[in-house]
PDB file of C-alpha atoms and ligand atoms in Angstrom:
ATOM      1  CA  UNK A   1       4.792  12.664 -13.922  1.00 47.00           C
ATOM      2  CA  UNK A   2       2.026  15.246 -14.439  1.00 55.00           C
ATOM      3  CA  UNK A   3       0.287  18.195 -12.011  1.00 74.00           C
ATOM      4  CA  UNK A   4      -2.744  15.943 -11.696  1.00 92.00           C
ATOM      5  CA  UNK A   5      -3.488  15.466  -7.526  1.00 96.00           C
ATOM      6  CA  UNK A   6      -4.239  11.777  -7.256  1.00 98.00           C
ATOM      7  CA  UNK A   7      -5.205  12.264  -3.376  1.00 98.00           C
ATOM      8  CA  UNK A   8      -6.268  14.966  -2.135  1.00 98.00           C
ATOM      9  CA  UNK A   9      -7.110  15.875   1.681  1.00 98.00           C
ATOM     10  CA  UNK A  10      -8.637  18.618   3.654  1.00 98.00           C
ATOM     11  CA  UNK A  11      -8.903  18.562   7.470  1.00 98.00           C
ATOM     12  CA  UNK A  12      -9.474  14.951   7.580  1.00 98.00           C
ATOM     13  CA  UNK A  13     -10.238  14.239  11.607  1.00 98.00           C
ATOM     14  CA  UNK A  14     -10.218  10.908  12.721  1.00 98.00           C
ATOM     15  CA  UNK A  15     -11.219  10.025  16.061  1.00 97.00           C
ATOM     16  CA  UNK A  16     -10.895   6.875  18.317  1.00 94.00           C
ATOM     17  CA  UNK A  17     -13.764   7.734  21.013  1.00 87.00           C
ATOM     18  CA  UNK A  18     -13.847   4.795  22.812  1.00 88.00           C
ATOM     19  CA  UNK A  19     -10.009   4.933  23.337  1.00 84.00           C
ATOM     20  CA  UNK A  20     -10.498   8.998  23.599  1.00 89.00           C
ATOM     21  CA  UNK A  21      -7.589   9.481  20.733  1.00 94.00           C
ATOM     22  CA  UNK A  22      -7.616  11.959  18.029  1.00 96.00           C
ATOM     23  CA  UNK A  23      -5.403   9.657  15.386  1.00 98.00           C
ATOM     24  CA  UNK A  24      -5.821  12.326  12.796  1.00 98.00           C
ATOM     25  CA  UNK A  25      -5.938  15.961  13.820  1.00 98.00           C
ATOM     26  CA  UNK A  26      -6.618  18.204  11.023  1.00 98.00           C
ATOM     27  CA  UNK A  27      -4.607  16.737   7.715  1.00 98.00           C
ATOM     28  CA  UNK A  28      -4.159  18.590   4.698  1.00 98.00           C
ATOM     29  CA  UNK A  29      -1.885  16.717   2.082  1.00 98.00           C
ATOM     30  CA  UNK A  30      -1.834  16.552  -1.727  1.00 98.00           C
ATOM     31  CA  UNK A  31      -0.195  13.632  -3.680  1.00 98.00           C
ATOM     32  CA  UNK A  32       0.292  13.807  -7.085  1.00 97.00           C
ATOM     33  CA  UNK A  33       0.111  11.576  -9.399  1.00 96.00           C
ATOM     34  CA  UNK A  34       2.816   8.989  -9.751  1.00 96.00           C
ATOM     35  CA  UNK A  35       4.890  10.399  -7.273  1.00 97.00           C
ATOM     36  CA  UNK A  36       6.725   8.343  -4.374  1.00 97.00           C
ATOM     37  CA  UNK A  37       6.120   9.659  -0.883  1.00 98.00           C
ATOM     38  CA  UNK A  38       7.059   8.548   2.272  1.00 98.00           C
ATOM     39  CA  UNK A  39       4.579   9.243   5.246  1.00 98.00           C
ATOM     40  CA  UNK A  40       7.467   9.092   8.295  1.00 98.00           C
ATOM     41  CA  UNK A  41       6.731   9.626  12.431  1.00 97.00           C
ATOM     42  CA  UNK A  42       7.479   7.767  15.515  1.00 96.00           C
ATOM     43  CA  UNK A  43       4.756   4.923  16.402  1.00 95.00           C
ATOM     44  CA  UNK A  44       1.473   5.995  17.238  1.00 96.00           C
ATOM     45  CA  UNK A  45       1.780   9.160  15.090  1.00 97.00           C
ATOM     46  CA  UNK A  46      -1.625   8.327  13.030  1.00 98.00           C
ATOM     47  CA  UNK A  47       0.476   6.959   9.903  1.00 98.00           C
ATOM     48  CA  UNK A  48      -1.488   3.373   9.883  1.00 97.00           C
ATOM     49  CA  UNK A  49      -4.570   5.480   9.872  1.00 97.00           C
ATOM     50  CA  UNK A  50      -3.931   7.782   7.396  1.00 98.00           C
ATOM     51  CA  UNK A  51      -3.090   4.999   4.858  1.00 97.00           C
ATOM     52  CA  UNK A  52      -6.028   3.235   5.553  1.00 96.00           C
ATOM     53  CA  UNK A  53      -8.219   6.461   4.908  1.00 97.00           C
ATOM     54  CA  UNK A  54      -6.020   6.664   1.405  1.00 98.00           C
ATOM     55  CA  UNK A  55      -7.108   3.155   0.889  1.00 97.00           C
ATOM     56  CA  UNK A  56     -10.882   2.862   1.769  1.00 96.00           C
ATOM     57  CA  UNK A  57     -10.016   0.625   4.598  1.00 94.00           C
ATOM     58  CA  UNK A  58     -11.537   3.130   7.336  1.00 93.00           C
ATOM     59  CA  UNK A  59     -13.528   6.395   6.816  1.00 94.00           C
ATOM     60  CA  UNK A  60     -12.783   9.338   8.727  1.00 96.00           C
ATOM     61  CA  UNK A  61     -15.326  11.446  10.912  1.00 97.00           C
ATOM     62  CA  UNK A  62     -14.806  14.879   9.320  1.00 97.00           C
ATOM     63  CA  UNK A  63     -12.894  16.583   6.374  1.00 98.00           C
ATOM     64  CA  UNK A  64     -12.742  15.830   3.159  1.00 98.00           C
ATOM     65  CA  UNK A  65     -10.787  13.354   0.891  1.00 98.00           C
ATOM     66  CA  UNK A  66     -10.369  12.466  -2.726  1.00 97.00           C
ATOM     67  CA  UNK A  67      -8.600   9.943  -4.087  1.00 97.00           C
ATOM     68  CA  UNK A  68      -8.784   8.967  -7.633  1.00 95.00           C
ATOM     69  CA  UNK A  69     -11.647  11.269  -8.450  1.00 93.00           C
ATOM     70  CA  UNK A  70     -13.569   9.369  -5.523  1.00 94.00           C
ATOM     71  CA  UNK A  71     -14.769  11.457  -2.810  1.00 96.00           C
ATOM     72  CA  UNK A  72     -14.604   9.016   0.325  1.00 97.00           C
ATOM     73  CA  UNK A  73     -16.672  10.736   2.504  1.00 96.00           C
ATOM     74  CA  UNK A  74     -19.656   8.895   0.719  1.00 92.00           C
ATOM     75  CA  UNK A  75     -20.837   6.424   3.043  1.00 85.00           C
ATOM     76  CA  UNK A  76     -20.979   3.349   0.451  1.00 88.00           C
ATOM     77  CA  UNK A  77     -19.057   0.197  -0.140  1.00 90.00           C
ATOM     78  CA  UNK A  78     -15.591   1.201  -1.595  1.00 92.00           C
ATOM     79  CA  UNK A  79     -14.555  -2.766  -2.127  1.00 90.00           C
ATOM     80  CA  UNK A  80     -14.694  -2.205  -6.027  1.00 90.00           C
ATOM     81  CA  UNK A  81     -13.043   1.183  -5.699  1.00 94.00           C
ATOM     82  CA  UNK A  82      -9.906  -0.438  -3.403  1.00 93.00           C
ATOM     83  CA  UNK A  83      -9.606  -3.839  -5.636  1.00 90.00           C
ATOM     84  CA  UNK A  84      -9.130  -1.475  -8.961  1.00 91.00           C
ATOM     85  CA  UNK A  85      -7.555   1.562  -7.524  1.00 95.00           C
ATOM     86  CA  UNK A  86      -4.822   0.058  -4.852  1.00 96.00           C
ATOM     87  CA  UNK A  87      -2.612  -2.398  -4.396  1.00 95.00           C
ATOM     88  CA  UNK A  88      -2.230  -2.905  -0.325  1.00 95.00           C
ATOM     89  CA  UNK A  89       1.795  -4.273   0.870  1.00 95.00           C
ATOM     90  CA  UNK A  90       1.491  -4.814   4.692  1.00 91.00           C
ATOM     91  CA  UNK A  91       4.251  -5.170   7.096  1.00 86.00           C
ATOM     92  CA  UNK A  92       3.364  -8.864   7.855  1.00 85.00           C
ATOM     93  CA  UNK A  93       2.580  -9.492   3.861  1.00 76.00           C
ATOM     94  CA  UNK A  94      -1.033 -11.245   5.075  1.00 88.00           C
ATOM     95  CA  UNK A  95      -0.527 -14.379   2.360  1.00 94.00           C
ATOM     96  CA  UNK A  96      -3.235 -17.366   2.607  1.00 95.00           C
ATOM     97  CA  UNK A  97      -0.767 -19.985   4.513  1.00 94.00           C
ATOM     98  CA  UNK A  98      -2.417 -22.753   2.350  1.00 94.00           C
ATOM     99  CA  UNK A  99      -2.517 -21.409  -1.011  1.00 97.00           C
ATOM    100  CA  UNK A 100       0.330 -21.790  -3.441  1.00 97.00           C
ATOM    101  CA  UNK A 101       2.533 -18.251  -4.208  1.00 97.00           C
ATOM    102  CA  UNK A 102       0.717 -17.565  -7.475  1.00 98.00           C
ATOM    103  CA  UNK A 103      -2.422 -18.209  -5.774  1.00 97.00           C
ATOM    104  CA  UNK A 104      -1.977 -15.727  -3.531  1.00 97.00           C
ATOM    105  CA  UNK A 105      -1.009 -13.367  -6.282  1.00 97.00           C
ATOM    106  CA  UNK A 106      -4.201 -14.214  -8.204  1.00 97.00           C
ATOM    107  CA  UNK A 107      -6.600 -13.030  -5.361  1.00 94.00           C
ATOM    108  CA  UNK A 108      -7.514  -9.710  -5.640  1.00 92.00           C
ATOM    109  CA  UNK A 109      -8.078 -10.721  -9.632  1.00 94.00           C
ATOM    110  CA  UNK A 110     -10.732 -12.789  -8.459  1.00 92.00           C
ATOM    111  CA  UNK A 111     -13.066  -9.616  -7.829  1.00 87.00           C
ATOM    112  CA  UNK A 112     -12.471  -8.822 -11.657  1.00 90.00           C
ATOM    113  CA  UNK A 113     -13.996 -10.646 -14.859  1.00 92.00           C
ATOM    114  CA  UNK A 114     -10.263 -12.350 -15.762  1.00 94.00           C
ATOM    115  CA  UNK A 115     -10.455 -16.089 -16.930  1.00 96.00           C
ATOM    116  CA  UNK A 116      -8.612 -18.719 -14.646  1.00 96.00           C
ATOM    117  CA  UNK A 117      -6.316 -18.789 -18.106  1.00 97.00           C
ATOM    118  CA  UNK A 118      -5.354 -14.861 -17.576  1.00 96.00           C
ATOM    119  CA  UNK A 119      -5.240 -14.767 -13.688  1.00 97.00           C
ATOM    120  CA  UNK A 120      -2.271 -17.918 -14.222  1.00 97.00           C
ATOM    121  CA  UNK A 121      -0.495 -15.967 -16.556  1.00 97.00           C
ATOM    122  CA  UNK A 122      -0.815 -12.622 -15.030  1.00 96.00           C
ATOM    123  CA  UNK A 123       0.564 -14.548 -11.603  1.00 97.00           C
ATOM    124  CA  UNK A 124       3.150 -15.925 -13.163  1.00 97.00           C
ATOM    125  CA  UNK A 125       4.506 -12.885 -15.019  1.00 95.00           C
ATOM    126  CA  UNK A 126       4.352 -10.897 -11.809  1.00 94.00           C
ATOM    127  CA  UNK A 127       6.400 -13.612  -9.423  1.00 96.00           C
ATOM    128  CA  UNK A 128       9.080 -13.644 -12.669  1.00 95.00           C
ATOM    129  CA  UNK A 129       9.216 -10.149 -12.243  1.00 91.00           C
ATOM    130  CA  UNK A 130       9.941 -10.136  -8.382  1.00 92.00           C
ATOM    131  CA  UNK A 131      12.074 -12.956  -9.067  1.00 92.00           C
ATOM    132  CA  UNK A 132      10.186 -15.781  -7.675  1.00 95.00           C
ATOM    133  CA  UNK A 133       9.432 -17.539 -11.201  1.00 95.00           C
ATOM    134  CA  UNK A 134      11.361 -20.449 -10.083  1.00 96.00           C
ATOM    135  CA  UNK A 135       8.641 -20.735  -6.542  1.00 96.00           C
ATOM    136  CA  UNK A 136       5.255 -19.890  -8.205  1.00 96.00           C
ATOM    137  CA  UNK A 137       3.695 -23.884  -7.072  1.00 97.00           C
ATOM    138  CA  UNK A 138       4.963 -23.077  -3.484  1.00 97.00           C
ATOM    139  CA  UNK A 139       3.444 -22.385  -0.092  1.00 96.00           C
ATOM    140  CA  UNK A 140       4.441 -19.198   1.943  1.00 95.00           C
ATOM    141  CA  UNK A 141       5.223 -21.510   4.923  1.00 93.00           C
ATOM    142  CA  UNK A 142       8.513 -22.842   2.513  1.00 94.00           C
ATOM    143  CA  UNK A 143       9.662 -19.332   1.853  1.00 94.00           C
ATOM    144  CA  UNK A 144      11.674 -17.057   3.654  1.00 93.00           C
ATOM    145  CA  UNK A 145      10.170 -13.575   4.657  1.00 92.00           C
ATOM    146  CA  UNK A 146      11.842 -11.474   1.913  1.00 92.00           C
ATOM    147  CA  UNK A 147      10.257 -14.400  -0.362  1.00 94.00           C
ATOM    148  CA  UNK A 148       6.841 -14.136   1.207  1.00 94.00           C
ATOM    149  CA  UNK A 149       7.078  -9.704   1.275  1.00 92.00           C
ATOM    150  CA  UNK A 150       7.953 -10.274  -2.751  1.00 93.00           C
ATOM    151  CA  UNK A 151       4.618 -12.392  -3.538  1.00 96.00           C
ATOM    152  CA  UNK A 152       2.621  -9.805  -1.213  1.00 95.00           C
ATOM    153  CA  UNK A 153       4.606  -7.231  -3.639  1.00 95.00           C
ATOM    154  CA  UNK A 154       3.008  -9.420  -6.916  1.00 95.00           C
ATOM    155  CA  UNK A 155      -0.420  -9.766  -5.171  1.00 95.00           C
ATOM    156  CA  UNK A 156      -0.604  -5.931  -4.805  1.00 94.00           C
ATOM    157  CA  UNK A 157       0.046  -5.081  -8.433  1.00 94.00           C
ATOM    158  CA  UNK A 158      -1.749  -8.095 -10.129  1.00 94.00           C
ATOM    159  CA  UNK A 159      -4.856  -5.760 -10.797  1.00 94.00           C
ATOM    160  CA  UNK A 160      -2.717  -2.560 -12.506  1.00 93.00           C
ATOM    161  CA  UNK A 161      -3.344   0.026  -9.377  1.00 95.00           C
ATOM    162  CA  UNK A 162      -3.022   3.288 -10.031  1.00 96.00           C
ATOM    163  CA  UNK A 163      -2.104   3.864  -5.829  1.00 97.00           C
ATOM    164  CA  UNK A 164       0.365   1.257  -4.067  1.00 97.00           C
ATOM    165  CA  UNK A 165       0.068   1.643  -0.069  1.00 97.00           C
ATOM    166  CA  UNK A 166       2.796   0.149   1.481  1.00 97.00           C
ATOM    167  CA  UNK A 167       2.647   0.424   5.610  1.00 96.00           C
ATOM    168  CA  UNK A 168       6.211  -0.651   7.142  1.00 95.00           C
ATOM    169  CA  UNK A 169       7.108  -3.322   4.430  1.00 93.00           C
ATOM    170  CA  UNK A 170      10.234  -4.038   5.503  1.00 92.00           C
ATOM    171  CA  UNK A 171       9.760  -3.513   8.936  1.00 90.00           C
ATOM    172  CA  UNK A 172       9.899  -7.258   9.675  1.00 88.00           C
ATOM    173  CA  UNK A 173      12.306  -8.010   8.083  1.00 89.00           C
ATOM    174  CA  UNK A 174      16.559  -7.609   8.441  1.00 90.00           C
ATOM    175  CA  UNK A 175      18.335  -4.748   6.670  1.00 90.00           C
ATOM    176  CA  UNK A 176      19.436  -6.304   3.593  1.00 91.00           C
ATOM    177  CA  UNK A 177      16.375  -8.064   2.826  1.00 89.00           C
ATOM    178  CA  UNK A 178      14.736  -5.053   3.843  1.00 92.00           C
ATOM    179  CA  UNK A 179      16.681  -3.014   1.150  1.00 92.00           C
ATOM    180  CA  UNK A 180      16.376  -5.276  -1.485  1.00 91.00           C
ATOM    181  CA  UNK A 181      12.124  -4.946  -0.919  1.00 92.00           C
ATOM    182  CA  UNK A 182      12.988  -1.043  -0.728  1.00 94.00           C
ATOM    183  CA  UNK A 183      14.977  -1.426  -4.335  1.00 93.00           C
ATOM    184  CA  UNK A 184      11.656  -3.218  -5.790  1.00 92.00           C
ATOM    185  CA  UNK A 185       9.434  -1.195  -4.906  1.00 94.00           C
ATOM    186  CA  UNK A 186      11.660   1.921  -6.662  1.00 94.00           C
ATOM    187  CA  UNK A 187      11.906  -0.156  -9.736  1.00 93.00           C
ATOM    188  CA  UNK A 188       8.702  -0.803  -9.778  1.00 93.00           C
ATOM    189  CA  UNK A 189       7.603   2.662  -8.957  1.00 95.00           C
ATOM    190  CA  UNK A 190       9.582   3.962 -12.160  1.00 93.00           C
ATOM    191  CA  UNK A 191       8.595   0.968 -14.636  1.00 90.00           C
ATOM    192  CA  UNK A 192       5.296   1.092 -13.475  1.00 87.00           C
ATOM    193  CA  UNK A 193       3.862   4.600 -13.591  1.00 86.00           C
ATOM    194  CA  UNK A 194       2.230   4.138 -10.161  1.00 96.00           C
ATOM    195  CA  UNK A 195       1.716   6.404  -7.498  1.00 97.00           C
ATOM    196  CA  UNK A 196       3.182   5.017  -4.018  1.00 98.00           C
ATOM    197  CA  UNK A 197       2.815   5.739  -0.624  1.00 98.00           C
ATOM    198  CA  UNK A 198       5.287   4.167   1.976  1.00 98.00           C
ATOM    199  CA  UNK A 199       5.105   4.491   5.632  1.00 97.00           C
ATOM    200  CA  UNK A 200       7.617   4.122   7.959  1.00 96.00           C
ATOM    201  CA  UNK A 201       9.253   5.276  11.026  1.00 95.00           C
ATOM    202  CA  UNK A 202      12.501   4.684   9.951  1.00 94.00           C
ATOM    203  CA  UNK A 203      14.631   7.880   8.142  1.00 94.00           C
ATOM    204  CA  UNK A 204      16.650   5.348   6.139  1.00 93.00           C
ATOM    205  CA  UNK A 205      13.750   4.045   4.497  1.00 95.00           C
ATOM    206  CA  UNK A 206      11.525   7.711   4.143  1.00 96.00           C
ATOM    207  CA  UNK A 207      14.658   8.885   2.681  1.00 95.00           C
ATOM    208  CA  UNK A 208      13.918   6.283  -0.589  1.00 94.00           C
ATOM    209  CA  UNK A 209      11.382   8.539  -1.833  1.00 96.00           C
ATOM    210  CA  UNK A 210      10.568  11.629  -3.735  1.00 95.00           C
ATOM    211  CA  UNK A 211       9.032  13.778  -1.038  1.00 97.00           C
ATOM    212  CA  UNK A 212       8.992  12.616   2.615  1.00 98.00           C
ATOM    213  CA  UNK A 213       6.169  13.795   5.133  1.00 98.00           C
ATOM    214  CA  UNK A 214       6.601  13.985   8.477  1.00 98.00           C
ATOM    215  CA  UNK A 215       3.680  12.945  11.245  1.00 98.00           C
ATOM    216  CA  UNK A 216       3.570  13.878  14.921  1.00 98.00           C
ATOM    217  CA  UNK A 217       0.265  12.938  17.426  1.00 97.00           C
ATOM    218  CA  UNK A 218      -2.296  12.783  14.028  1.00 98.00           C
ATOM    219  CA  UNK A 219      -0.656  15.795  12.722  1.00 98.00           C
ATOM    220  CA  UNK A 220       1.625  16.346   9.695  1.00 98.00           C
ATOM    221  CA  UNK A 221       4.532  18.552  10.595  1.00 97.00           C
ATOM    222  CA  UNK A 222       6.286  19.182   7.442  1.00 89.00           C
TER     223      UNK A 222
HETATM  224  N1  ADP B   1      -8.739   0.709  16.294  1.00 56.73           N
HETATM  225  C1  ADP B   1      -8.243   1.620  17.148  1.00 56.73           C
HETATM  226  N2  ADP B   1      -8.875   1.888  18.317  1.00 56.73           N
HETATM  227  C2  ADP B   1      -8.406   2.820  19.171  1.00 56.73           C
HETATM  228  N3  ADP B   1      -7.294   3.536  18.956  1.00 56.73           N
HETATM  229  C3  ADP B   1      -6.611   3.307  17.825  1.00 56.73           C
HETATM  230  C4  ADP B   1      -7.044   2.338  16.865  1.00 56.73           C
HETATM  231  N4  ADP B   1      -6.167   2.341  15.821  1.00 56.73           N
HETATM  232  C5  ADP B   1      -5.232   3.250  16.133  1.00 56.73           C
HETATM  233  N5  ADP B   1      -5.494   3.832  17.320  1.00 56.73           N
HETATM  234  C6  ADP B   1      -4.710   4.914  17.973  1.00 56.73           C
HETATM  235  O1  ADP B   1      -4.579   5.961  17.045  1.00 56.73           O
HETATM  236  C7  ADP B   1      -3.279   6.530  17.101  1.00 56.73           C
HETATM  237  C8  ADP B   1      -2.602   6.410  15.752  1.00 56.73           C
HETATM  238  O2  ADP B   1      -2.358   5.025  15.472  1.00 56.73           O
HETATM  239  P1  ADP B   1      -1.668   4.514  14.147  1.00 56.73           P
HETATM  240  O3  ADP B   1      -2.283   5.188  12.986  1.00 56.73           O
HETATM  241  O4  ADP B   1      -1.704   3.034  14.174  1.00 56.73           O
HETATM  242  O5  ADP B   1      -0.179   5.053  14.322  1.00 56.73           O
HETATM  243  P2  ADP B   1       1.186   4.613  13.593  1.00 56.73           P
HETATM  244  O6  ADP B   1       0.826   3.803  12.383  1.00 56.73           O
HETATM  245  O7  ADP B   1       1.861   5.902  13.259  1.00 56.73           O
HETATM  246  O8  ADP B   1       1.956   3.835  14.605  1.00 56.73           O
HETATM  247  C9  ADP B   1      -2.556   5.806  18.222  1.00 56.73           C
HETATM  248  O9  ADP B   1      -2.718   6.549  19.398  1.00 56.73           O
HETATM  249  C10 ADP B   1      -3.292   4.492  18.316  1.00 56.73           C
HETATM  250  O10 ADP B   1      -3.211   3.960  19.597  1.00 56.73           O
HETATM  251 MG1   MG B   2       1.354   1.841  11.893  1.00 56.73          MG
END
């Protein structure tokens, strides 16, 4: 790990006007590079929000935030910035129901200039390495949910991101499959050199990483 800040945030204010909520109230928060946080608070706290600021997915209405040298603030279209920089693990893991597990896996490489050749391969390295080798040709629908969480696992590193957002990924699922997802994600943390960001509102799982940061009504409170 070096001192390099891979996000950095000042006073980032999000508001919901319609809905009159403030979902971010004045953050300041430095990550560094390839460090494992945990952003932890009850529901509603503004951790959803936050990690979708991280990730491009929303902008925020005042403040300022950097992540990988991109300042974004800039109103333009961050869709190259999120496919190379991030790797996104939801808490429902979002697969195509139709599409075969290394399909999946191979999406976010079709934004990229990788043969069909390279995107198999890739896949298929990926599912070996969350131990799915063996279901690669199978649909999500014929997996369990710690199967389908692992292939949304693949899918978020197939393009090498240098951030991995992870918002409640084991929240739907029981506690041992949940802490076999939470053991991944560590090993892949260390083998990987990437920098990752797990929310949660459970101390158990917060307690995984590094550094854990604590969230109350869009603020962070230590
Ligand atoms: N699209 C939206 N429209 C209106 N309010 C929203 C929207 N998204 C989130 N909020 C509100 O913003 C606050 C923070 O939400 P969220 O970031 O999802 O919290 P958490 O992930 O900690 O549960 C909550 O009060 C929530 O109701
Ligand atoms: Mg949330």
């Amino acid at each position: 790990m070096n001192n390099e800040n891979i996000v950095k945030i000042e006073n980032l204010i999000k508001r919901y006007d319609q809905a009159g909520v403030i979902a971010l109230d004045g953050i300041n928060l430095e990550i560094k590079k390839g460090e494992f946080v945990s952003i932890m608070g009850p529901s509603g706290s503004g951790k959803s929000t936050l990690l979708n600021m991280i990730g491009a997915l929303d902008q925020a209405d005042e403040g300022s935030i950097l992540v990988s040298g991109q300042n974004l603030m800039e109103k333009k279209d961050f869709s190259s910035f999120r496919s190379k920089e991030i790797g996104f693990i939801f808490q429902l893991h979002n697969l195509i129901p139709n599409l075969t597990a290394s399909e999946n896996v191979q999406i976010p490489m079709l934004q990229t200039d990788a043969s069909d050749e390279e995107m198999v391969k890739r896949a298929s390295e990926l599912l070996t390495s969350v131990n799915l080798g063996n279901r690669k040709d199978q649909v999500p629908t014929k997996l369990s949910g710690g199967e389908r969480q692992r292939i949304a696992i693949a899918r978020a590193l197939v393009n090498h991101p240098s951030i991995i957002l992870a918002d409640e990924p084991t929240g739907a699922l029981d506690s041992k499959m949940g802490d076999i997802i939470l053991e991944l994600l560590r090993v892949i943390h260390e083998k990987e050199n990437v920098t990752l960001i797990l929310v949660t509102h459970e101390e158990y799982v917060a307690e995984k990483a590094d550094r854990i940061i604590s969230m109350m009504d869009g603020k962070i409170t230590s």
